[in-house]
PDB file of C-alpha atoms and ligand atoms in Angstrom:
ATOM      1  CA  MET A 239      17.842  13.257  -7.232  1.00 88.00           C
ATOM      2  CA  ARG A 240      14.831  13.491  -9.486  1.00 94.00           C
ATOM      3  CA  ASN A 241      11.765  15.714  -9.711  1.00 95.00           C
ATOM      4  CA  VAL A 242       8.639  13.744  -8.904  1.00 96.00           C
ATOM      5  CA  LEU A 243       4.930  14.488  -9.161  1.00 96.00           C
ATOM      6  CA  PHE A 244       3.436  13.378  -5.827  1.00 96.00           C
ATOM      7  CA  VAL A 245      -0.334  12.873  -5.767  1.00 96.00           C
ATOM      8  CA  ILE A 246      -1.872  12.865  -2.289  1.00 96.00           C
ATOM      9  CA  SER A 247      -5.438  11.550  -2.126  1.00 94.00           C
ATOM     10  CA  GLY A 248      -7.852  10.349   0.508  1.00 90.00           C
ATOM     11  CA  PRO A 249     -11.450  10.670   1.609  1.00 86.00           C
ATOM     12  CA  SER A 250     -12.796  14.063   2.694  1.00 81.00           C
ATOM     13  CA  GLY A 251     -11.940  14.740   6.331  1.00 82.00           C
ATOM     14  CA  VAL A 252      -9.019  12.313   6.466  1.00 85.00           C
ATOM     15  CA  GLY A 253      -6.572  15.122   7.221  1.00 87.00           C
ATOM     16  CA  LYS A 254      -4.735  15.325   3.900  1.00 90.00           C
ATOM     17  CA  GLY A 255      -5.100  19.113   3.826  1.00 88.00           C
ATOM     18  CA  THR A 256      -3.330  19.407   7.187  1.00 91.00           C
ATOM     19  CA  LEU A 257      -0.583  17.038   6.046  1.00 93.00           C
ATOM     20  CA  VAL A 258      -0.024  18.954   2.830  1.00 92.00           C
ATOM     21  CA  LYS A 259       0.132  22.234   4.766  1.00 90.00           C
ATOM     22  CA  LEU A 260       2.823  20.805   7.083  1.00 92.00           C
ATOM     23  CA  LEU A 261       4.662  19.378   4.136  1.00 91.00           C
ATOM     24  CA  LEU A 262       4.909  22.729   2.396  1.00 90.00           C
ATOM     25  CA  GLN A 263       5.872  24.597   5.547  1.00 93.00           C
ATOM     26  CA  GLU A 264       8.778  22.261   6.180  1.00 92.00           C
ATOM     27  CA  ARG A 265       9.917  21.274   2.700  1.00 91.00           C
ATOM     28  CA  LYS A 266      11.122  24.054   0.457  1.00 91.00           C
ATOM     29  CA  ASP A 267      12.082  21.490  -2.189  1.00 91.00           C
ATOM     30  CA  LEU A 268       8.380  20.908  -2.959  1.00 95.00           C
ATOM     31  CA  SER A 269       5.843  23.054  -4.711  1.00 94.00           C
ATOM     32  CA  LEU A 270       2.053  22.748  -4.440  1.00 93.00           C
ATOM     33  CA  SER A 271      -0.171  22.742  -7.473  1.00 93.00           C
ATOM     34  CA  ILE A 272      -3.236  24.889  -6.875  1.00 92.00           C
ATOM     35  CA  SER A 273      -6.349  23.479  -8.499  1.00 94.00           C
ATOM     36  CA  CYS A 274      -9.225  25.381 -10.015  1.00 96.00           C
ATOM     37  CA  THR A 275     -12.723  24.758  -8.717  1.00 97.00           C
ATOM     38  CA  THR A 276     -16.248  26.015  -9.201  1.00 98.00           C
ATOM     39  CA  ARG A 277     -17.221  25.343  -5.571  1.00 96.00           C
ATOM     40  CA  ALA A 278     -17.702  28.321  -3.268  1.00 96.00           C
ATOM     41  CA  PRO A 279     -14.827  29.185  -0.915  1.00 96.00           C
ATOM     42  CA  ARG A 280     -15.141  27.895   2.656  1.00 92.00           C
ATOM     43  CA  GLU A 281     -14.558  30.298   5.495  1.00 91.00           C
ATOM     44  CA  GLY A 282     -10.888  31.261   5.596  1.00 94.00           C
ATOM     45  CA  GLU A 283     -10.101  30.017   2.079  1.00 94.00           C
ATOM     46  CA  VAL A 284      -8.350  32.490  -0.173  1.00 96.00           C
ATOM     47  CA  HIS A 285      -8.437  32.686  -3.977  1.00 96.00           C
ATOM     48  CA  GLY A 286      -5.034  31.578  -5.278  1.00 92.00           C
ATOM     49  CA  ARG A 287      -4.045  29.867  -2.028  1.00 89.00           C
ATOM     50  CA  GLU A 288      -6.376  26.882  -1.460  1.00 88.00           C
ATOM     51  CA  TYR A 289      -7.899  27.032  -4.945  1.00 93.00           C
ATOM     52  CA  PHE A 290      -8.525  29.334  -7.839  1.00 95.00           C
ATOM     53  CA  PHE A 291     -12.267  29.821  -7.468  1.00 98.00           C
ATOM     54  CA  LEU A 292     -13.789  30.122 -10.932  1.00 97.00           C
ATOM     55  CA  SER A 293     -17.307  30.529 -12.238  1.00 98.00           C
ATOM     56  CA  ARG A 294     -18.698  27.560 -14.167  1.00 98.00           C
ATOM     57  CA  GLU A 295     -18.337  29.543 -17.398  1.00 97.00           C
ATOM     58  CA  GLU A 296     -14.682  30.337 -16.740  1.00 97.00           C
ATOM     59  CA  PHE A 297     -13.945  26.731 -15.820  1.00 98.00           C
ATOM     60  CA  LEU A 298     -15.626  25.337 -18.924  1.00 97.00           C
ATOM     61  CA  ALA A 299     -13.819  27.820 -21.167  1.00 97.00           C
ATOM     62  CA  ARG A 300     -10.450  26.782 -19.713  1.00 96.00           C
ATOM     63  CA  ARG A 301     -11.355  23.121 -20.022  1.00 96.00           C
ATOM     64  CA  GLU A 302     -12.279  23.672 -23.679  1.00 96.00           C
ATOM     65  CA  SER A 303      -8.907  25.231 -24.389  1.00 95.00           C
ATOM     66  CA  GLY A 304      -7.122  22.217 -22.908  1.00 91.00           C
ATOM     67  CA  ASP A 305      -5.832  24.025 -19.816  1.00 91.00           C
ATOM     68  CA  PHE A 306      -6.306  21.101 -17.454  1.00 93.00           C
ATOM     69  CA  LEU A 307      -4.029  18.150 -16.949  1.00 89.00           C
ATOM     70  CA  GLU A 308      -7.067  16.368 -15.566  1.00 91.00           C
ATOM     71  CA  TRP A 309     -10.450  17.488 -14.308  1.00 93.00           C
ATOM     72  CA  ASP A 310     -13.416  15.917 -12.554  1.00 91.00           C
ATOM     73  CA  GLU A 311     -16.777  16.748 -11.034  1.00 92.00           C
ATOM     74  CA  HIS A 312     -17.353  16.162  -7.309  1.00 86.00           C
ATOM     75  CA  PHE A 313     -20.549  16.878  -5.444  1.00 85.00           C
ATOM     76  CA  GLY A 314     -21.851  19.073  -8.285  1.00 92.00           C
ATOM     77  CA  ASN A 315     -18.693  21.166  -8.688  1.00 96.00           C
ATOM     78  CA  PHE A 316     -15.820  21.009 -11.160  1.00 97.00           C
ATOM     79  CA  TYR A 317     -12.188  20.625 -10.104  1.00 95.00           C
ATOM     80  CA  GLY A 318      -9.160  20.743 -12.411  1.00 95.00           C
ATOM     81  CA  THR A 319      -5.363  20.720 -12.282  1.00 94.00           C
ATOM     82  CA  PRO A 320      -3.752  23.487 -14.378  1.00 93.00           C
ATOM     83  CA  LYS A 321      -1.386  21.813 -16.823  1.00 88.00           C
ATOM     84  CA  SER A 322       1.076  24.628 -17.557  1.00 86.00           C
ATOM     85  CA  PHE A 323       1.770  25.362 -13.869  1.00 85.00           C
ATOM     86  CA  VAL A 324       2.574  21.722 -13.074  1.00 91.00           C
ATOM     87  CA  SER A 325       4.836  21.243 -16.108  1.00 90.00           C
ATOM     88  CA  GLU A 326       6.740  24.485 -15.418  1.00 92.00           C
ATOM     89  CA  GLN A 327       7.239  23.690 -11.715  1.00 92.00           C
ATOM     90  CA  LEU A 328       8.417  20.165 -12.487  1.00 93.00           C
ATOM     91  CA  LYS A 329      11.371  21.593 -14.418  1.00 93.00           C
ATOM     92  CA  GLN A 330      12.676  23.007 -11.112  1.00 94.00           C
ATOM     93  CA  LYS A 331      11.412  20.845  -8.270  1.00 95.00           C
ATOM     94  CA  SER A 332       9.010  18.123  -7.166  1.00 96.00           C
ATOM     95  CA  VAL A 333       5.324  19.012  -7.168  1.00 96.00           C
ATOM     96  CA  VAL A 334       2.481  17.937  -4.873  1.00 96.00           C
ATOM     97  CA  LEU A 335      -1.098  17.523  -6.102  1.00 95.00           C
ATOM     98  CA  GLU A 336      -3.848  17.090  -3.524  1.00 93.00           C
ATOM     99  CA  ILE A 337      -6.586  15.563  -5.633  1.00 91.00           C
ATOM    100  CA  ASP A 338      -9.056  12.680  -5.610  1.00 88.00           C
ATOM    101  CA  VAL A 339      -8.266   9.120  -6.714  1.00 91.00           C
ATOM    102  CA  VAL A 340      -9.686   9.349 -10.212  1.00 90.00           C
ATOM    103  CA  GLY A 341      -7.771  12.578 -10.798  1.00 91.00           C
ATOM    104  CA  GLY A 342      -4.625  10.955  -9.436  1.00 93.00           C
ATOM    105  CA  LEU A 343      -4.870   7.977 -11.767  1.00 93.00           C
ATOM    106  CA  ASN A 344      -5.628  10.288 -14.711  1.00 91.00           C
ATOM    107  CA  ALA A 345      -2.646  12.487 -13.862  1.00 91.00           C
ATOM    108  CA  LYS A 346      -0.435   9.403 -13.768  1.00 92.00           C
ATOM    109  CA  ALA A 347      -1.725   8.330 -17.183  1.00 90.00           C
ATOM    110  CA  SER A 348      -1.213  11.852 -18.612  1.00 85.00           C
ATOM    111  CA  PHE A 349       2.427  11.952 -17.581  1.00 82.00           C
ATOM    112  CA  ALA A 350       3.132   8.266 -18.225  1.00 79.00           C
ATOM    113  CA  GLY A 351       6.750   7.773 -19.107  1.00 81.00           C
ATOM    114  CA  SER A 352       7.752  11.438 -19.109  1.00 84.00           C
ATOM    115  CA  VAL A 353       7.701  12.266 -15.374  1.00 90.00           C
ATOM    116  CA  PRO A 354       7.804   9.941 -12.354  1.00 94.00           C
ATOM    117  CA  VAL A 355       4.374  10.059 -10.688  1.00 95.00           C
ATOM    118  CA  VAL A 356       3.955   8.639  -7.169  1.00 96.00           C
ATOM    119  CA  LEU A 357       0.446   8.075  -5.816  1.00 97.00           C
ATOM    120  CA  ILE A 358      -0.033   8.259  -2.030  1.00 97.00           C
ATOM    121  CA  MET A 359      -3.334   7.468  -0.325  1.00 95.00           C
ATOM    122  CA  VAL A 360      -4.108   8.820   3.142  1.00 94.00           C
ATOM    123  CA  ALA A 361      -6.588   6.486   4.858  1.00 92.00           C
ATOM    124  CA  PRO A 362      -8.484   6.970   8.131  1.00 90.00           C
ATOM    125  CA  PRO A 363      -7.775   4.621  11.066  1.00 86.00           C
ATOM    126  CA  ASP A 364     -11.482   3.621  10.964  1.00 82.00           C
ATOM    127  CA  PRO A 365     -14.767   4.945   9.512  1.00 74.00           C
ATOM    128  CA  LYS A 366     -16.011   6.370  12.840  1.00 79.00           C
ATOM    129  CA  THR A 367     -12.953   8.604  13.168  1.00 80.00           C
ATOM    130  CA  LEU A 368     -13.534   9.941   9.696  1.00 75.00           C
ATOM    131  CA  GLU A 369     -17.184  10.676  10.409  1.00 77.00           C
ATOM    132  CA  ALA A 370     -16.255  12.543  13.578  1.00 79.00           C
ATOM    133  CA  ARG A 371     -13.575  14.593  11.806  1.00 77.00           C
ATOM    134  CA  LEU A 372     -15.967  15.548   9.044  1.00 73.00           C
ATOM    135  CA  ALA A 373     -18.657  16.544  11.553  1.00 76.00           C
ATOM    136  CA  GLY A 374     -16.088  18.566  13.527  1.00 74.00           C
ATOM    137  CA  ARG A 375     -15.107  20.526  10.449  1.00 70.00           C
ATOM    138  CA  CYS A 376     -18.583  22.080  10.284  1.00 64.00           C
ATOM    139  CA  SER A 377     -17.956  23.324   6.773  1.00 67.00           C
ATOM    140  CA  GLU A 378     -20.659  21.291   5.062  1.00 68.00           C
ATOM    141  CA  ASP A 379     -24.351  20.876   5.613  1.00 76.00           C
ATOM    142  CA  GLU A 380     -25.732  17.437   6.470  1.00 78.00           C
ATOM    143  CA  ALA A 381     -26.443  16.409   2.856  1.00 80.00           C
ATOM    144  CA  ALA A 382     -23.006  17.430   1.630  1.00 78.00           C
ATOM    145  CA  ARG A 383     -21.382  15.595   4.530  1.00 76.00           C
ATOM    146  CA  LYS A 384     -23.327  12.415   3.759  1.00 80.00           C
ATOM    147  CA  ALA A 385     -22.319  12.603   0.090  1.00 79.00           C
ATOM    148  CA  ARG A 386     -18.663  12.927   1.080  1.00 77.00           C
ATOM    149  CA  LEU A 387     -18.875   9.978   3.466  1.00 77.00           C
ATOM    150  CA  ALA A 388     -20.594   7.846   0.835  1.00 80.00           C
ATOM    151  CA  ARG A 389     -17.643   8.346  -1.502  1.00 80.00           C
ATOM    152  CA  THR A 390     -15.156   7.159   1.105  1.00 83.00           C
ATOM    153  CA  GLN A 391     -15.323   3.456   0.266  1.00 83.00           C
ATOM    154  CA  PHE A 392     -14.835   4.148  -3.428  1.00 84.00           C
ATOM    155  CA  GLU A 393     -11.729   6.217  -2.647  1.00 85.00           C
ATOM    156  CA  LEU A 394     -10.286   3.572  -0.329  1.00 85.00           C
ATOM    157  CA  ASP A 395     -10.936   0.734  -2.806  1.00 86.00           C
ATOM    158  CA  LYS A 396      -8.896   2.601  -5.389  1.00 85.00           C
ATOM    159  CA  ALA A 397      -5.964   2.566  -2.958  1.00 87.00           C
ATOM    160  CA  ARG A 398      -5.020  -0.778  -4.501  1.00 91.00           C
ATOM    161  CA  GLU A 399      -3.885   1.099  -7.608  1.00 94.00           C
ATOM    162  CA  TYR A 400      -1.835   3.554  -5.532  1.00 96.00           C
ATOM    163  CA  ASP A 401       1.868   3.198  -4.779  1.00 96.00           C
ATOM    164  CA  TYR A 402       1.535   3.822  -1.021  1.00 96.00           C
ATOM    165  CA  THR A 403      -1.222   3.927   1.599  1.00 95.00           C
ATOM    166  CA  ILE A 404      -0.576   5.623   4.932  1.00 95.00           C
ATOM    167  CA  VAL A 405      -3.048   5.483   7.815  1.00 93.00           C
ATOM    168  CA  ASN A 406      -3.534   8.843   9.500  1.00 92.00           C
ATOM    169  CA  GLY A 407      -3.906   7.964  13.169  1.00 89.00           C
ATOM    170  CA  ASP A 408      -1.231  10.042  14.862  1.00 91.00           C
ATOM    171  CA  LEU A 409      -0.523  13.164  12.812  1.00 92.00           C
ATOM    172  CA  GLU A 410       3.175  13.388  13.717  1.00 94.00           C
ATOM    173  CA  GLU A 411       3.796   9.745  12.760  1.00 95.00           C
ATOM    174  CA  THR A 412       1.856  10.105   9.513  1.00 95.00           C
ATOM    175  CA  LYS A 413       3.823  13.213   8.602  1.00 95.00           C
ATOM    176  CA  GLN A 414       7.099  11.395   9.229  1.00 95.00           C
ATOM    177  CA  ARG A 415       6.005   8.469   7.073  1.00 96.00           C
ATOM    178  CA  LEU A 416       5.064  10.886   4.291  1.00 96.00           C
ATOM    179  CA  PHE A 417       8.432  12.657   4.505  1.00 95.00           C
ATOM    180  CA  ASP A 418      10.232   9.298   4.381  1.00 97.00           C
ATOM    181  CA  ILE A 419       8.322   8.230   1.252  1.00 97.00           C
ATOM    182  CA  ILE A 420       9.086  11.561  -0.422  1.00 96.00           C
ATOM    183  CA  ASP A 421      12.805  11.358   0.400  1.00 96.00           C
ATOM    184  CA  GLN A 422      12.994   7.782  -0.801  1.00 97.00           C
ATOM    185  CA  GLU A 423      11.280   8.606  -4.113  1.00 97.00           C
ATOM    186  CA  ILE A 424      13.219  11.807  -4.795  1.00 96.00           C
ATOM    187  CA  ASN A 425      16.505  10.021  -4.152  1.00 95.00           C
ATOM    188  CA  LYS A 426      15.766   7.056  -6.453  1.00 91.00           C
ATOM    189  CA  GLU A 427      18.045   6.790  -9.466  1.00 77.00           C
TER     190      GLU A 427
HETATM  191  P1  5GP B 706     -12.935  19.866  -1.416  1.00 82.86           P
HETATM  192  O1  5GP B 706     -14.182  20.487  -1.942  1.00 82.86           O
HETATM  193  O2  5GP B 706     -13.189  19.127  -0.113  1.00 82.86           O
HETATM  194  O3  5GP B 706     -11.796  20.851  -1.308  1.00 82.86           O
HETATM  195  O4  5GP B 706     -12.472  18.763  -2.465  1.00 82.86           O
HETATM  196  C1  5GP B 706     -13.364  17.799  -2.907  1.00 82.86           C
HETATM  197  C2  5GP B 706     -12.586  16.734  -3.668  1.00 82.86           C
HETATM  198  O5  5GP B 706     -12.011  17.295  -4.857  1.00 82.86           O
HETATM  199  C3  5GP B 706     -11.423  16.151  -2.867  1.00 82.86           C
HETATM  200  O6  5GP B 706     -11.439  14.736  -3.004  1.00 82.86           O
HETATM  201  C4  5GP B 706     -10.219  16.751  -3.545  1.00 82.86           C
HETATM  202  O7  5GP B 706      -9.080  15.925  -3.404  1.00 82.86           O
HETATM  203  C5  5GP B 706     -10.700  16.825  -4.987  1.00 82.86           C
HETATM  204  N1  5GP B 706      -9.918  17.749  -5.809  1.00 82.86           N
HETATM  205  C6  5GP B 706      -9.342  18.916  -5.454  1.00 82.86           C
HETATM  206  N2  5GP B 706      -8.684  19.458  -6.486  1.00 82.86           N
HETATM  207  C7  5GP B 706      -8.834  18.604  -7.533  1.00 82.86           C
HETATM  208  C8  5GP B 706      -8.354  18.597  -8.883  1.00 82.86           C
HETATM  209  O8  5GP B 706      -7.663  19.477  -9.358  1.00 82.86           O
HETATM  210  N3  5GP B 706      -8.730  17.525  -9.639  1.00 82.86           N
HETATM  211  C9  5GP B 706      -9.478  16.509  -9.150  1.00 82.86           C
HETATM  212  N4  5GP B 706      -9.762  15.499  -9.969  1.00 82.86           N
HETATM  213  N5  5GP B 706      -9.956  16.482  -7.899  1.00 82.86           N
HETATM  214  C10 5GP B 706      -9.620  17.518  -7.102  1.00 82.86           C
END
């Protein structure tokens, strides 16, 4: 058994949030890292649960003091992974990060050699399905939705640098595949 940092990435609307939620409900041996962001909360999102919602000033101050393992800007907002939380959790159990591809590759580089980092990409079955899911979510206006869709190809191209890609067609099957990967990686010597 080993403690692993699992990074789960994928285009907006691909269903990674749902998968991560299921993962944490069913696996008490995993802990979720909660990122900080300057974007406004969506309906139903709670400070300290989905994200720590910070003002730009607060985020920049924390970035200055080296609080983030990695950070990036998406669609005009900052996102960052708190370093101390991840390092502390990793002493006890495996940790899941739900972040974008650039963040995932940066996190892997930051921990290189000291902690096993496994990068998992969740891909849509096809672009139309993704578009429909994003439209169904109704949480973004048209321009924001277009920007998110435009980034999809970039995210999927980066999958080549990831350790695993799983296609989210049937949720139950995808979840099982994810659990199998996690078990396999945790149980590696
Ligand atoms: P959303 O606004 O839809 O919650 O997230 C937008 C993008 O930011 C997604 O691709 C998500 O994976 C990414 N993201 C969330 N948290 C972090 C983080 O801590 N670091 C980085 N680099 N990206 C993040």
